CSV table of C-alpha atoms and ligand atoms in Angstrom, one decimal:
chain,number,residue,atom,x,y,z
A,1,MET,CA,101.7,212.3,-111.2
A,2,THR,CA,100.0,215.7,-110.9
A,3,SER,CA,97.3,216.0,-108.4
A,4,THR,CA,95.7,218.9,-110.4
A,5,PRO,CA,92.5,217.6,-112.0
A,6,PRO,CA,92.0,218.1,-115.7
A,7,THR,CA,89.1,220.3,-116.6
A,8,THR,CA,87.2,217.3,-117.9
A,9,ALA,CA,87.5,215.5,-114.6
A,10,SER,CA,84.6,214.9,-112.2
A,11,ALA,CA,85.4,216.0,-108.7
A,12,VAL,CA,83.7,213.1,-107.1
A,13,PHE,CA,84.8,214.4,-103.7
A,14,ASN,CA,84.0,218.1,-103.5
A,15,ASN,CA,86.3,218.5,-100.4
A,16,LYS,CA,83.3,219.8,-98.4
A,17,ASP,CA,80.7,217.1,-97.9
A,18,LEU,CA,79.6,213.7,-99.2
A,19,SER,CA,76.7,214.9,-101.3
A,20,ASN,CA,78.2,213.0,-104.3
A,21,TRP,CA,78.3,209.8,-102.3
A,22,MET,CA,76.0,207.2,-100.7
A,23,GLN,CA,76.1,203.9,-98.9
A,24,ARG,CA,75.8,200.6,-100.6
A,25,ASN,CA,72.1,200.6,-99.8
A,26,GLY,CA,71.5,204.1,-101.1
A,27,ASP,CA,71.4,205.8,-97.7
A,28,PRO,CA,73.4,209.0,-97.3
A,29,ALA,CA,77.1,208.5,-96.7
A,30,THR,CA,78.2,209.4,-93.2
A,31,TRP,CA,82.0,209.4,-93.2
A,32,ILE,CA,83.7,212.2,-91.4
A,33,VAL,CA,84.7,215.2,-93.5
A,34,ALA,CA,87.0,218.0,-92.3
A,35,ASP,CA,89.5,220.2,-93.9
A,36,GLY,CA,89.1,218.6,-97.3
A,37,ILE,CA,89.7,215.1,-95.9
A,38,MET,CA,87.3,212.3,-95.5
A,39,THR,CA,87.9,209.7,-92.8
A,40,VAL,CA,86.4,206.1,-92.9
A,41,ALA,CA,83.4,205.6,-90.7
A,42,SER,CA,80.2,203.6,-90.7
A,43,GLY,CA,80.2,201.5,-93.8
A,44,ASP,CA,81.4,201.5,-97.4
A,45,ILE,CA,80.6,204.6,-99.5
A,46,MET,CA,80.3,204.9,-103.3
A,47,THR,CA,79.8,207.7,-105.8
A,48,LYS,CA,76.4,208.4,-107.2
A,49,GLU,CA,78.0,208.9,-110.6
A,50,LEU,CA,78.9,205.8,-112.6
A,51,PHE,CA,81.9,205.3,-114.9
A,52,THR,CA,83.0,203.1,-117.7
A,53,ASP,CA,86.6,203.9,-118.9
A,54,PHE,CA,88.3,206.4,-116.8
A,55,ARG,CA,91.4,207.8,-115.2
A,56,LEU,CA,91.3,208.1,-111.4
A,57,HIS,CA,93.4,210.0,-109.0
A,58,LEU,CA,93.1,209.8,-105.2
A,59,GLU,CA,95.2,210.2,-102.2
A,60,PHE,CA,95.1,208.1,-99.0
A,61,MET,CA,96.8,207.9,-95.6
A,62,THR,CA,97.0,204.8,-93.5
A,63,PRO,CA,96.8,205.1,-89.7
A,64,ASP,CA,99.7,204.2,-87.5
A,65,MET,CA,98.9,200.8,-86.0
A,66,PRO,CA,102.2,199.4,-84.8
A,67,GLU,CA,100.6,196.4,-83.0
A,68,ALA,CA,98.5,195.3,-85.9
A,69,THR,CA,99.7,192.9,-88.6
A,70,GLY,CA,98.5,191.6,-92.0
A,71,GLN,CA,95.0,192.5,-93.1
A,72,ALA,CA,94.3,194.2,-89.7
A,73,LYS,CA,96.9,196.9,-90.3
A,74,GLY,CA,95.2,199.9,-91.9
A,75,ASN,CA,92.8,198.1,-94.2
A,76,SER,CA,90.5,199.9,-96.7
A,77,GLY,CA,90.1,199.5,-100.4
A,78,VAL,CA,89.4,201.4,-103.6
A,79,PHE,CA,86.8,199.5,-105.7
A,80,LEU,CA,86.8,200.5,-109.4
A,81,GLN,CA,83.3,200.4,-110.8
A,82,GLY,CA,82.4,199.0,-107.4
A,83,ARG,CA,83.8,195.6,-108.5
A,84,TYR,CA,87.6,195.5,-108.6
A,85,GLU,CA,89.4,196.3,-105.4
A,86,ILE,CA,92.8,197.9,-105.3
A,87,GLN,CA,93.9,197.1,-101.8
A,88,VAL,CA,94.7,199.9,-99.3
A,89,LEU,CA,96.7,198.6,-96.4
A,90,ASP,CA,99.8,199.5,-94.4
A,91,SER,CA,102.3,197.3,-96.2
A,92,TYR,CA,105.2,199.6,-95.7
A,93,GLY,CA,108.6,197.8,-95.8
A,94,ILE,CA,107.3,194.4,-97.0
A,95,GLU,CA,110.0,193.2,-99.3
A,96,VAL,CA,107.9,191.1,-101.6
A,97,PRO,CA,104.3,192.3,-101.5
A,98,GLY,CA,101.6,189.7,-102.2
A,99,LYS,CA,98.1,189.6,-103.6
A,100,GLY,CA,96.6,190.9,-100.4
A,101,ASP,CA,99.1,193.7,-99.8
A,102,CYS,CA,98.7,197.4,-100.5
A,103,GLY,CA,98.4,198.1,-104.2
A,104,ALA,CA,97.3,194.5,-105.1
A,105,VAL,CA,94.3,193.9,-107.3
A,106,TYR,CA,92.8,192.0,-104.4
A,107,ASP,CA,93.6,188.3,-104.6
A,108,GLN,CA,94.4,188.5,-108.3
A,109,PHE,CA,97.6,190.5,-108.9
A,110,ALA,CA,100.3,191.5,-106.4
A,111,PRO,CA,101.9,194.9,-107.1
A,112,LEU,CA,105.0,194.7,-109.2
A,113,VAL,CA,107.0,196.4,-106.5
A,114,ASN,CA,106.3,197.8,-103.0
A,115,ALA,CA,105.8,201.5,-103.6
A,116,CYS,CA,104.3,202.2,-100.1
A,117,LYS,CA,105.1,205.1,-97.9
A,118,PRO,CA,105.0,204.8,-94.1
A,119,PRO,CA,101.7,205.3,-92.2
A,120,LEU,CA,100.6,208.9,-91.6
A,121,GLU,CA,102.1,210.0,-95.0
A,122,TRP,CA,99.9,210.8,-97.9
A,123,GLN,CA,100.1,208.4,-100.8
A,124,THR,CA,98.6,208.5,-104.3
A,125,TYR,CA,96.9,206.1,-106.7
A,126,ASP,CA,96.7,207.0,-110.3
A,127,VAL,CA,94.6,204.4,-112.2
A,128,PHE,CA,93.9,203.9,-115.9
A,129,PHE,CA,90.8,201.7,-116.1
A,130,ARG,CA,89.5,200.1,-119.3
A,131,ALA,CA,86.1,198.3,-119.0
A,132,PRO,CA,85.6,195.0,-120.7
A,133,ARG,CA,84.6,195.0,-124.3
A,134,CYS,CA,81.7,192.8,-125.7
A,135,ASN,CA,80.8,191.4,-129.1
A,136,GLU,CA,77.4,191.7,-130.7
A,137,ASP,CA,76.3,188.6,-128.6
A,138,ASN,CA,77.2,190.5,-125.4
A,139,GLN,CA,80.1,188.1,-124.8
A,140,ILE,CA,83.2,189.6,-123.3
A,141,VAL,CA,86.0,189.5,-125.9
A,142,ASP,CA,88.5,191.8,-124.2
A,143,PRO,CA,88.6,191.7,-120.4
A,144,THR,CA,88.9,194.5,-117.9
A,145,ARG,CA,92.3,196.1,-118.0
A,146,LEU,CA,94.1,198.2,-115.5
A,147,THR,CA,97.3,200.2,-115.1
A,148,VAL,CA,98.1,201.6,-111.7
A,149,LEU,CA,100.7,204.0,-110.3
A,150,GLN,CA,101.3,204.2,-106.6
A,151,ASN,CA,103.2,207.3,-105.6
A,152,GLY,CA,104.2,207.7,-109.2
A,153,ILE,CA,105.6,204.2,-109.5
A,154,VAL,CA,104.0,201.7,-111.9
A,155,ILE,CA,102.6,198.8,-109.8
A,156,HIS,CA,100.3,197.3,-112.5
A,157,ASN,CA,101.1,197.4,-116.2
A,158,ASN,CA,97.9,196.8,-118.2
A,159,VAL,CA,96.9,193.7,-116.3
A,160,GLN,CA,93.9,191.8,-117.6
A,161,LEU,CA,91.6,191.1,-114.6
A,162,LEU,CA,90.2,187.6,-114.0
A,163,GLY,CA,86.8,188.9,-112.9
A,164,VAL,CA,85.4,190.9,-110.0
A,165,THR,CA,87.2,190.8,-106.6
A,166,GLY,CA,85.6,189.8,-103.3
A,167,GLY,CA,83.1,192.2,-101.9
A,168,SER,CA,82.1,193.5,-105.3
A,169,ALA,CA,79.0,195.7,-105.4
A,170,GLY,CA,77.5,194.0,-108.4
A,171,GLN,CA,78.4,191.3,-110.9
A,172,ASN,CA,77.2,192.9,-114.2
A,173,VAL,CA,80.6,193.9,-115.6
A,174,ARG,CA,79.0,195.2,-118.7
A,175,GLU,CA,77.4,198.1,-116.9
A,176,PRO,CA,79.1,201.3,-115.7
A,177,GLY,CA,79.8,201.4,-112.0
A,178,PRO,CA,80.7,203.7,-109.1
A,179,LEU,CA,83.9,204.4,-107.3
A,180,LEU,CA,83.5,202.6,-103.9
A,181,LEU,CA,85.7,203.1,-100.9
A,182,GLN,CA,85.8,200.4,-98.3
A,183,ASP,CA,85.2,200.6,-94.6
A,184,HIS,CA,87.3,197.8,-93.1
A,185,GLY,CA,87.1,199.2,-89.6
A,186,ASP,CA,90.3,201.2,-89.7
A,187,LEU,CA,90.7,205.0,-89.7
A,188,LEU,CA,91.9,205.6,-93.2
A,189,LYS,CA,91.9,209.1,-94.7
A,190,TYR,CA,91.2,210.1,-98.3
A,191,ARG,CA,91.5,213.4,-100.1
A,192,ASN,CA,91.8,214.9,-103.6
A,193,ILE,CA,89.7,212.3,-105.5
A,194,TRP,CA,88.8,212.9,-109.1
A,195,ILE,CA,87.8,210.9,-112.1
A,196,GLU,CA,88.3,211.8,-115.7
A,197,PRO,CA,85.9,209.8,-117.9
A,198,LEU,CA,87.6,208.5,-121.1
A,199,LEU,CA,86.1,208.0,-124.5
A,200,LEU,CA,85.9,204.3,-125.4
A,201,GLU,CA,87.8,204.8,-128.6
A,202,GLY,CA,89.1,207.5,-130.9
A,203,SER,CA,87.6,208.3,-134.3
A,204,ASP,CA,88.2,206.0,-137.3
A,205,LYS,CA,89.4,208.8,-139.5
A,206,TYR,CA,93.0,208.6,-140.7
B,1,LIG,MG1,90.7,196.1,-98.3
């Protein structure tokens, strides 16, 4: 997938500072930014801008932690609307990735295939996110849907989410939400993050 943002995209990371981001409690975000790259530090961060349906592009790099295993090996996460975590982890080489491995919708859906690159290489997520739809009584009639490409390979094909994932920054799935990046204590790097808001539907004209 191209990493060039469309003109309608929101450059949620401006490649210079974290002025578009804040901590969960609203305090200023304090991750390290240098050379257009942000590095995890001191807590989760989330965008000030909120999103409903959208296309997301971001790039991440896991650190090299050869002694670490499982969830301790380069853990972070990309929370869509602050509620649904696409796992970020060093899962390189795992033959059959599971619901906790890189690319998983955390604890809900394993990636279809292992599309991971080795640590210290840049990887991409391209996400097509569709918020849940409600009827007039505000009941959800069509759940949150998600398609994800990792490094250009489809790892989720229009999955219907079962609800929010652990660590969600809010339960009201009817509201727009931020993009949230997880601090799990490991030195993940992120760059080139943009979100293109999508219309909820096209016109009804023939
Ligand atoms: Mg995580």
